[in-house]
PDB file of C-alpha atoms and ligand atoms in Angstrom:
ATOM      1  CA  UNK A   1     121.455 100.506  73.726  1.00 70.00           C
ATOM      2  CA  UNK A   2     119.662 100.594  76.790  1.00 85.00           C
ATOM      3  CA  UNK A   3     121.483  98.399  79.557  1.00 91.00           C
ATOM      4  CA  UNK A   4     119.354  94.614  80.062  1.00 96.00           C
ATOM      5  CA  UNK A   5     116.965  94.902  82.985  1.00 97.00           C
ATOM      6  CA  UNK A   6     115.475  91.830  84.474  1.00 97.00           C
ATOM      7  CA  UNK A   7     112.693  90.599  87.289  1.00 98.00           C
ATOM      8  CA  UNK A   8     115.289  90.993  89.785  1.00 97.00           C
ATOM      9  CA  UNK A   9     115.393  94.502  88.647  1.00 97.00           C
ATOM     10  CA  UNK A  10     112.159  94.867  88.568  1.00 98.00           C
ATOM     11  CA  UNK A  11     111.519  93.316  92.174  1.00 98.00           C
ATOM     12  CA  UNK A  12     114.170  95.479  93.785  1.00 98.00           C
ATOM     13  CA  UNK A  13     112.468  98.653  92.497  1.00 98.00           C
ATOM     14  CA  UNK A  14     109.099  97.503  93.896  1.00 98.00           C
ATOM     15  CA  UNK A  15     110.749  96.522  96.792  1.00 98.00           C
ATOM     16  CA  UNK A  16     111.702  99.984  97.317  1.00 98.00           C
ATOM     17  CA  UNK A  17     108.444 101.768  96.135  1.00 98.00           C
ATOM     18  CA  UNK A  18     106.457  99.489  99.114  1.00 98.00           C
ATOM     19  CA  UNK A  19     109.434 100.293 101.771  1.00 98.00           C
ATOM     20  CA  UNK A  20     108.905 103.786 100.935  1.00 98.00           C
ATOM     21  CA  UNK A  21     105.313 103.365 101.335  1.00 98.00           C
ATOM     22  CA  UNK A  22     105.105 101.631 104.348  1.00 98.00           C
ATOM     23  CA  UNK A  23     107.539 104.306 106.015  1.00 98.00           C
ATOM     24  CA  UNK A  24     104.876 106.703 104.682  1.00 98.00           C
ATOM     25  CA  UNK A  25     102.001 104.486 106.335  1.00 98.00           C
ATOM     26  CA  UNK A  26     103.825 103.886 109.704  1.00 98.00           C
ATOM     27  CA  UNK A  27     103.196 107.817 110.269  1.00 98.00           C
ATOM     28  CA  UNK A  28     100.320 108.548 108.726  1.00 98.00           C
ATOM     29  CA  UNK A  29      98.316 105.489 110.842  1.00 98.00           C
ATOM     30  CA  UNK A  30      98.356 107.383 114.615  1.00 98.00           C
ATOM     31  CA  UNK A  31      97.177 110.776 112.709  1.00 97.00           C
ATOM     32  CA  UNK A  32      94.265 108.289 111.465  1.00 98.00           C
ATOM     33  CA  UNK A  33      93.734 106.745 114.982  1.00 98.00           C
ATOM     34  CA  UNK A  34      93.714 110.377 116.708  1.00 98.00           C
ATOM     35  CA  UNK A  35      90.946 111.363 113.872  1.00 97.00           C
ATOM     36  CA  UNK A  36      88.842 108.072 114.011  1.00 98.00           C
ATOM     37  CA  UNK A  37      85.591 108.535 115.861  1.00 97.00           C
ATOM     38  CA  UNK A  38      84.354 105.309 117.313  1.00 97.00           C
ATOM     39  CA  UNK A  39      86.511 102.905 119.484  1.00 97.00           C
ATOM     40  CA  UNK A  40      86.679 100.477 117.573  1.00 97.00           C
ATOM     41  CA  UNK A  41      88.202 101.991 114.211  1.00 98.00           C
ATOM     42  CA  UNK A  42      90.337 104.293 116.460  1.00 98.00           C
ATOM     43  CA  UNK A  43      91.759 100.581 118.030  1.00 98.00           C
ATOM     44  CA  UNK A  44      91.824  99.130 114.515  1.00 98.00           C
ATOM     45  CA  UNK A  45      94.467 101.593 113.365  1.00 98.00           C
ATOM     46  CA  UNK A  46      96.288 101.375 116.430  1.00 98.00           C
ATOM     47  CA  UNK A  47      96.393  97.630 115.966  1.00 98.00           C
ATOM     48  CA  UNK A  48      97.743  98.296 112.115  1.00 98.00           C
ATOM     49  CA  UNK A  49     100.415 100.733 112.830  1.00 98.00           C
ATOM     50  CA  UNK A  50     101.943  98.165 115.353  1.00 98.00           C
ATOM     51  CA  UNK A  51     101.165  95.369 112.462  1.00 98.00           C
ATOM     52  CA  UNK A  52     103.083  97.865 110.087  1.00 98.00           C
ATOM     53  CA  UNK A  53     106.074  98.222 112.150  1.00 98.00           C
ATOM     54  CA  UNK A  54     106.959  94.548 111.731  1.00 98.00           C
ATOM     55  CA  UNK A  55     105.538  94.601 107.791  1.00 98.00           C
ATOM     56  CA  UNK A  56     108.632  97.513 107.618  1.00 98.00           C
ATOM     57  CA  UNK A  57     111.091  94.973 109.561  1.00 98.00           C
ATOM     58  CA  UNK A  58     110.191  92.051 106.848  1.00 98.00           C
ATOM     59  CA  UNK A  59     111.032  94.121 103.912  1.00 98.00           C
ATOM     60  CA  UNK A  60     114.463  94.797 105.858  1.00 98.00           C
ATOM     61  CA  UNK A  61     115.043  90.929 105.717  1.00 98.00           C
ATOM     62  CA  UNK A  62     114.146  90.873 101.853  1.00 98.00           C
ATOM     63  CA  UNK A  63     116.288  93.625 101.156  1.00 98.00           C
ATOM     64  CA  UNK A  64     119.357  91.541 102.894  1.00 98.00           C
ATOM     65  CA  UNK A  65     117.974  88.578 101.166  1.00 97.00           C
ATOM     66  CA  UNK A  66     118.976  89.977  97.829  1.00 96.00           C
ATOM     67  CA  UNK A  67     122.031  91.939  99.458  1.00 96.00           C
ATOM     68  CA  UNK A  68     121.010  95.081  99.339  1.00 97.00           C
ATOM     69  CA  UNK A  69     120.893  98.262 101.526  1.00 98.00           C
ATOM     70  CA  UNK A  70     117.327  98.429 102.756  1.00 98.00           C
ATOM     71  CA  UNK A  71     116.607 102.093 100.685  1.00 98.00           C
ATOM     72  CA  UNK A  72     113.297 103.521  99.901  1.00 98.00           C
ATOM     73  CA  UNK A  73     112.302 105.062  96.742  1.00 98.00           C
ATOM     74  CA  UNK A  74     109.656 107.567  96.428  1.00 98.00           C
ATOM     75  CA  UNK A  75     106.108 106.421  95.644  1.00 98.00           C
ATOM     76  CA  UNK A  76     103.806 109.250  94.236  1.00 98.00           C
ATOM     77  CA  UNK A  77     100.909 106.797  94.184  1.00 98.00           C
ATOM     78  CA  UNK A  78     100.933 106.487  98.305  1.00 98.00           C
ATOM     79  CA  UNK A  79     101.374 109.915  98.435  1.00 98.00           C
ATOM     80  CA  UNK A  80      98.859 110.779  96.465  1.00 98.00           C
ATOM     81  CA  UNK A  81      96.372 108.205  98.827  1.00 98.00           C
ATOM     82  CA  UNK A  82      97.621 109.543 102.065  1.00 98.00           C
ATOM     83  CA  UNK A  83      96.700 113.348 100.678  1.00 98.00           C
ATOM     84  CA  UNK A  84      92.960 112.053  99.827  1.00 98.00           C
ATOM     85  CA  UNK A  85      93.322 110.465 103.157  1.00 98.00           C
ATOM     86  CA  UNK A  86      94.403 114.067 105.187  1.00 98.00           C
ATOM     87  CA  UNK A  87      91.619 116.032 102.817  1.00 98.00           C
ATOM     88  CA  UNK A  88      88.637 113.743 104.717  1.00 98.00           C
ATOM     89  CA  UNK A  89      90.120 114.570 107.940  1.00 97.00           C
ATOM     90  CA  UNK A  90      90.102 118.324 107.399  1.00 97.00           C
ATOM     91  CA  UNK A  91      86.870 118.419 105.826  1.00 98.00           C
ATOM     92  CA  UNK A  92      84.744 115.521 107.676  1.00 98.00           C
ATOM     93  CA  UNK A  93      86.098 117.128 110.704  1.00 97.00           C
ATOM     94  CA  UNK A  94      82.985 116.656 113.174  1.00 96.00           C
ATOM     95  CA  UNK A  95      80.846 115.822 110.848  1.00 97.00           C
ATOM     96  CA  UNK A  96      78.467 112.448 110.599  1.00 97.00           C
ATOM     97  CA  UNK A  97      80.550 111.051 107.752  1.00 98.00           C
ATOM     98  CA  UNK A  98      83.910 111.077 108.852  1.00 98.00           C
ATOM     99  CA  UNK A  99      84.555 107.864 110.353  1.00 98.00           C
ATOM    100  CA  UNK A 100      82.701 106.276 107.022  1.00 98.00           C
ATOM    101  CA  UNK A 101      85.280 108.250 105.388  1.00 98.00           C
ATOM    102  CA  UNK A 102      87.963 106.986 107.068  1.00 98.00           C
ATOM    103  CA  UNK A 103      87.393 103.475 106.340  1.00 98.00           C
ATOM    104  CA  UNK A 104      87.724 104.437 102.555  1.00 98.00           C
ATOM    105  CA  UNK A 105      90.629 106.036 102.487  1.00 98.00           C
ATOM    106  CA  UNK A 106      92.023 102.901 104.660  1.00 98.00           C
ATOM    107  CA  UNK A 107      91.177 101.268 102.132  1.00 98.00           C
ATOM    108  CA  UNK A 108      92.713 102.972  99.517  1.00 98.00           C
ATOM    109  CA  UNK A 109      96.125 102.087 101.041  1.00 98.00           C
ATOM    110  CA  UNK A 110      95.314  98.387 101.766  1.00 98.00           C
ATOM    111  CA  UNK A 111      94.206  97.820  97.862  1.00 98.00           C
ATOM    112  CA  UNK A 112      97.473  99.547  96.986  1.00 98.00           C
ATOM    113  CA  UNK A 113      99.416  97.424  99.449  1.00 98.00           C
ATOM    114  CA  UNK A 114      97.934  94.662  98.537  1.00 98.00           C
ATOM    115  CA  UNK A 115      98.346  95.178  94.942  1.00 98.00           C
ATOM    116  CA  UNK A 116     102.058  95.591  95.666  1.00 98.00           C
ATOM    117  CA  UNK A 117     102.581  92.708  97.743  1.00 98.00           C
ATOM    118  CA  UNK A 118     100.957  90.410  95.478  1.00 98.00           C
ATOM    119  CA  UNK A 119     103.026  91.056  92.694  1.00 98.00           C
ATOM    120  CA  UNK A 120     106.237  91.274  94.673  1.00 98.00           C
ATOM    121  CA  UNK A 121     104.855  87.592  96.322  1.00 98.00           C
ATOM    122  CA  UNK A 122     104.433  86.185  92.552  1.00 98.00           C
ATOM    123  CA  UNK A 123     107.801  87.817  91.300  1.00 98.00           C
ATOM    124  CA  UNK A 124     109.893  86.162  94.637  1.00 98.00           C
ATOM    125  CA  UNK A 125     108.382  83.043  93.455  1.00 98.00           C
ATOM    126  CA  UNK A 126     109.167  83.034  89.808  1.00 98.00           C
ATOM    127  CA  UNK A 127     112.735  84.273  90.983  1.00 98.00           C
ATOM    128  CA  UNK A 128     113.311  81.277  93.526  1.00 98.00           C
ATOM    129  CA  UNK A 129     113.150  83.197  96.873  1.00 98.00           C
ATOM    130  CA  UNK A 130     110.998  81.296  99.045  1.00 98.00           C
ATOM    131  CA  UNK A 131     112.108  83.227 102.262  1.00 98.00           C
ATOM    132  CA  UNK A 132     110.963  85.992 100.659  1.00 98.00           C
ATOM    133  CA  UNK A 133     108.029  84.250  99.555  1.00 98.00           C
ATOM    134  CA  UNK A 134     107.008  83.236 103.019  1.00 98.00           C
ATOM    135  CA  UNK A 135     107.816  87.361 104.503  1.00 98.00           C
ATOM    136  CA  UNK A 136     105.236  88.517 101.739  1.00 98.00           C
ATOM    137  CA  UNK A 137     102.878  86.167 102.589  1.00 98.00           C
ATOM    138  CA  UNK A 138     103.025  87.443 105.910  1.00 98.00           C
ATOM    139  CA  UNK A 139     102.821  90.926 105.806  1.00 98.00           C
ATOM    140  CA  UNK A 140      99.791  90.189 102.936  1.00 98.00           C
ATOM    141  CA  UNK A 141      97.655  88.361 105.363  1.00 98.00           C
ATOM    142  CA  UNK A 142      97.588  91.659 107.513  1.00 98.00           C
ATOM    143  CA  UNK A 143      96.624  93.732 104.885  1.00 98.00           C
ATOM    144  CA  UNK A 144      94.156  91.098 103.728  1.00 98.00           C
ATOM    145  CA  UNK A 145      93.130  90.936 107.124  1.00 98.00           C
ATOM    146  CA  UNK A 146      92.729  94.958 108.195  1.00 98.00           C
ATOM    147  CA  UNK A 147      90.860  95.531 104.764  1.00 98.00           C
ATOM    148  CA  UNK A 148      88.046  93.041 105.773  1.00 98.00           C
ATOM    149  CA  UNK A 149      88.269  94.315 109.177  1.00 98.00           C
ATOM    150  CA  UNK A 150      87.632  97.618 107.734  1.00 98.00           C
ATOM    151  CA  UNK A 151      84.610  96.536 105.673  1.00 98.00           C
ATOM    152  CA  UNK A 152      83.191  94.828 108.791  1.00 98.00           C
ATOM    153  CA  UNK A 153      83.671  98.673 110.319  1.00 97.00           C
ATOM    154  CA  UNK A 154      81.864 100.546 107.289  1.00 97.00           C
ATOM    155  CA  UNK A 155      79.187  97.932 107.268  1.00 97.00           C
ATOM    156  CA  UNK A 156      77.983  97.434 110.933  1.00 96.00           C
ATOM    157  CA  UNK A 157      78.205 100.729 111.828  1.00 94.00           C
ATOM    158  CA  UNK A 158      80.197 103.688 110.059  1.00 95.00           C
ATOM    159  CA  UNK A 159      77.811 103.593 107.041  1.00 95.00           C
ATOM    160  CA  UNK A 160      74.932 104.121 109.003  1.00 94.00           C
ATOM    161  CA  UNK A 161      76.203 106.794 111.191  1.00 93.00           C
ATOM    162  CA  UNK A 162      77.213 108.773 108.297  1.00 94.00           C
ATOM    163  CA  UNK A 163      73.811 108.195 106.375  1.00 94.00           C
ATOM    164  CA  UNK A 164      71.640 108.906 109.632  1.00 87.00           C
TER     165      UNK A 164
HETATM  166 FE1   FE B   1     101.452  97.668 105.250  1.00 75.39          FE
HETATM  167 FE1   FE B   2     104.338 103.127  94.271  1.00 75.39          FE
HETATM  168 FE1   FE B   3      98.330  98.032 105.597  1.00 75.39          FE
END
């Protein structure tokens, strides 16, 4: 018989997958900020990979929350994102579009993140971890927040750059 699993289980292993995924983020963010065409989406990422840095230092402080080693566990999913992600920069290179492209694939990793975070905020809950409750909540508002910010990018300018 297969040995019990439980949330806790369940939360560590998402725990890992978004540690992993963030670690993945933190240096795939300057190679977006380098490609980015306008100021403003070039300072946006800038702004997120600093943002990310701490979002990678709260999931340190869950993992010692539950006492465990903070370890990372591959996620094919943000890999998978980031590669959609490098294809736009090789092959918007120069072009209109790219900074329109950009933006999406952003925001490809935000919806992921935020997917993640909200279920790891809900599980903490359920499980009785309100420290961890409050770090999620945290790093969620950023990715909230830089997924708007990103729309606000697409929408007053990107869009029309890449349609023009
Ligand atoms: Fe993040
Ligand atoms: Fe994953
Ligand atoms: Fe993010």
């Amino acid at each position: 018989m297969a040995a019990e699993k439980t949330l806790e289980d369940l939360f560590h292993d998402t725990l890992k997958d978004i540690y992993y995924a963030e670690k993945q983020i933190l240096k795939t963010l300057p190679k977006m900020a380098k490609a980015a065409q306008s100021a403003e989406l070039k300072a946006g990422f800038e702004q997120h990979a600093e943002e990310t840095e701490g979002q990678v230092e709260r999931l340190e402080q869950i993992f010692e929350l539950l006492g465990k080693p903070a370890r990372g566990k591959t996620c094919d999913a943000i890999l998978g994102i980031i590669e959609e992600g490098k294809e736009i920069m090789t092959e918007y290179k120069g072009t209109a579009a790219l900074d329109a492209g950009l933006v999406a694939a952003a925001q490809a990793v935000e919806h992921y993140e935020i997917a993640r975070y909200g279920t790891l905020k809900t599980w903490a809950s359920q499980l009785g971890m309100q420290d961890a409750v409050k770090l999620i909540d945290e790093t969620l508002a950023q990715e909230v927040a830089t997924d708007k910010k990103l729309t606000q990018v697409a929408e007053s300018s990107a869009n029309q750059k890449a349609a023009a």
